[in-house]
Amino acid sequence: ALFLQSETIQGRPTVNLYIWAAYKFCRKDPACYHMLQVGLHLAASLLLAFTCRQLGSRFGVSLATGVLFLMNVAHFRAVHWISCNGYVLALILGLCTVLMYHRGLETGRLKWIAGSLVAFAAAVFAHPAIVPIVLLCGILTWQKKKDITKTIIGLLPLTFTAVACIGFILVAYPDTPQIR
């Protein structure tokens, strides 16, 4: 079982899946792993700029956001060490959550909200610290509906998803470092 071995990162099934896929792709080539990390980080930067633009920021502000994230020296570890890829994966999946949730609010189509729940679950399984992104979705809901009751009701699916995912981590990975 890929997700329950002691050699895997406990409590992070999305990261384990990424490491497995990276190994299948790169085998024992360290340069390949590094380039995958660089590509993942570049994708996160571009997605951040795209998300800002989709949420209404001007082009220059969106571009600057992505460039500043890309240049941030604090992300050296995420590019240099494969063990830190959970942060970047959580960001990418969290941004996908926001984009799909926003699209669902704009179009009223439930398929976008459902997609945001799947992306959010994968993001929480990459790193539980992404849970506060629910607050950003709350702000988006408030801006659209201007009603606190509708905002709270709109956030219930994301909140239940977060609770279910964290509950799963607690049960399936009782020795995970996040619990301590």
PDB file of N, CA and C in Angstrom, residues 14 17 20 28 34 43 60 68 74 85 87 90 96 103-104 110 123-124 137 143 145 147 166 168 175:
ATOM      1  N   THR A  14      -1.412  12.917  -1.178  1.00  0.00           N
ATOM      2  CA  THR A  14      -1.163  13.608  -2.451  1.00  0.00           C
ATOM      3  C   THR A  14       0.335  13.694  -2.724  1.00  0.00           C
ATOM      4  N   LEU A  17       1.632  10.280  -3.744  1.00  0.00           N
ATOM      5  CA  LEU A  17       1.289   9.999  -5.135  1.00  0.00           C
ATOM      6  C   LEU A  17       2.230  10.742  -6.083  1.00  0.00           C
ATOM      7  N   TRP A  20       5.609   9.023  -6.021  1.00  0.00           N
ATOM      8  CA  TRP A  20       5.527   7.786  -6.789  1.00  0.00           C
ATOM      9  C   TRP A  20       5.582   8.082  -8.297  1.00  0.00           C
ATOM     10  N   LYS A  28      16.261   7.038 -11.263  1.00  0.00           N
ATOM     11  CA  LYS A  28      17.359   7.442 -10.368  1.00  0.00           C
ATOM     12  C   LYS A  28      18.135   8.647 -10.886  1.00  0.00           C
ATOM     13  N   HIS A  34      14.997  17.394  -9.940  1.00  0.00           N
ATOM     14  CA  HIS A  34      15.177  18.838  -9.777  1.00  0.00           C
ATOM     15  C   HIS A  34      14.355  19.602 -10.815  1.00  0.00           C
ATOM     16  N   ALA A  43       4.922  26.345 -12.373  1.00  0.00           N
ATOM     17  CA  ALA A  43       3.471  26.191 -12.547  1.00  0.00           C
ATOM     18  C   ALA A  43       2.715  26.901 -11.420  1.00  0.00           C
ATOM     19  N   GLY A  60      -0.860  43.903 -14.487  1.00  0.00           N
ATOM     20  CA  GLY A  60       0.435  44.194 -13.887  1.00  0.00           C
ATOM     21  C   GLY A  60       0.565  43.668 -12.467  1.00  0.00           C
ATOM     22  N   LEU A  68       7.013  37.723  -8.132  1.00  0.00           N
ATOM     23  CA  LEU A  68       7.530  37.798  -6.767  1.00  0.00           C
ATOM     24  C   LEU A  68       7.518  36.428  -6.088  1.00  0.00           C
ATOM     25  N   ALA A  74      12.639  32.104  -0.123  1.00  0.00           N
ATOM     26  CA  ALA A  74      12.131  31.149   0.861  1.00  0.00           C
ATOM     27  C   ALA A  74      11.691  29.847   0.196  1.00  0.00           C
ATOM     28  N   ASN A  85       7.970  19.368  -1.322  1.00  0.00           N
ATOM     29  CA  ASN A  85       7.029  19.607  -2.413  1.00  0.00           C
ATOM     30  C   ASN A  85       5.572  19.656  -1.961  1.00  0.00           C
ATOM     31  N   TYR A  87       4.234  21.662   0.079  1.00  0.00           N
ATOM     32  CA  TYR A  87       3.814  23.059   0.132  1.00  0.00           C
ATOM     33  C   TYR A  87       3.395  23.561  -1.249  1.00  0.00           C
ATOM     34  N   ALA A  90       0.210  21.783  -2.384  1.00  0.00           N
ATOM     35  CA  ALA A  90      -0.954  22.337  -1.684  1.00  0.00           C
ATOM     36  C   ALA A  90      -1.340  23.689  -2.278  1.00  0.00           C
ATOM     37  N   CYS A  96      -6.324  25.969  -7.535  1.00  0.00           N
ATOM     38  CA  CYS A  96      -7.345  25.323  -8.377  1.00  0.00           C
ATOM     39  C   CYS A  96      -8.694  25.325  -7.664  1.00  0.00           C
ATOM     40  N   ARG A 103     -15.469  30.186 -10.191  1.00  0.00           N
ATOM     41  CA  ARG A 103     -16.211  29.909 -11.426  1.00  0.00           C
ATOM     42  C   ARG A 103     -17.626  29.401 -11.104  1.00  0.00           C
ATOM     43  N   GLY A 104     -17.719  28.560 -10.064  1.00  0.00           N
ATOM     44  CA  GLY A 104     -19.029  28.073  -9.630  1.00  0.00           C
ATOM     45  C   GLY A 104     -19.925  29.191  -9.143  1.00  0.00           C
ATOM     46  N   LEU A 110     -23.078  23.683 -10.470  1.00  0.00           N
ATOM     47  CA  LEU A 110     -22.581  22.874  -9.361  1.00  0.00           C
ATOM     48  C   LEU A 110     -21.348  22.053  -9.730  1.00  0.00           C
ATOM     49  N   ALA A 123      -5.717  19.070  -1.981  1.00  0.00           N
ATOM     50  CA  ALA A 123      -4.840  20.081  -1.379  1.00  0.00           C
ATOM     51  C   ALA A 123      -4.619  19.801   0.107  1.00  0.00           C
ATOM     52  N   VAL A 124      -5.679  19.468   0.821  1.00  0.00           N
ATOM     53  CA  VAL A 124      -5.547  19.159   2.250  1.00  0.00           C
ATOM     54  C   VAL A 124      -4.686  17.912   2.435  1.00  0.00           C
ATOM     55  N   CYS A 137     -12.423  31.715   0.075  1.00  0.00           N
ATOM     56  CA  CYS A 137     -13.664  31.360  -0.612  1.00  0.00           C
ATOM     57  C   CYS A 137     -14.862  32.038   0.055  1.00  0.00           C
ATOM     58  N   GLN A 143     -18.667  38.588  -1.442  1.00  0.00           N
ATOM     59  CA  GLN A 143     -18.670  39.588  -2.514  1.00  0.00           C
ATOM     60  C   GLN A 143     -19.783  39.315  -3.517  1.00  0.00           C
ATOM     61  N   LYS A 145     -22.697  37.300  -2.988  1.00  0.00           N
ATOM     62  CA  LYS A 145     -24.054  37.171  -2.458  1.00  0.00           C
ATOM     63  C   LYS A 145     -24.458  38.285  -1.506  1.00  0.00           C
ATOM     64  N   ASP A 147     -24.716  38.391   1.602  1.00  0.00           N
ATOM     65  CA  ASP A 147     -25.619  37.893   2.640  1.00  0.00           C
ATOM     66  C   ASP A 147     -24.834  36.907   3.499  1.00  0.00           C
ATOM     67  N   ILE A 166      -9.244  15.866   7.326  1.00  0.00           N
ATOM     68  CA  ILE A 166      -8.422  15.857   8.534  1.00  0.00           C
ATOM     69  C   ILE A 166      -8.807  14.657   9.409  1.00  0.00           C
ATOM     70  N   PHE A 168      -9.861  11.794   8.286  1.00  0.00           N
ATOM     71  CA  PHE A 168      -9.238  10.647   7.630  1.00  0.00           C
ATOM     72  C   PHE A 168      -7.755  10.565   7.985  1.00  0.00           C
ATOM     73  N   ASP A 175       0.235   8.143  13.488  1.00  0.00           N
ATOM     74  CA  ASP A 175       1.600   8.544  13.876  1.00  0.00           C
ATOM     75  C   ASP A 175       2.129   9.728  13.090  1.00  0.00           C
TER      76      ASP A 175
END
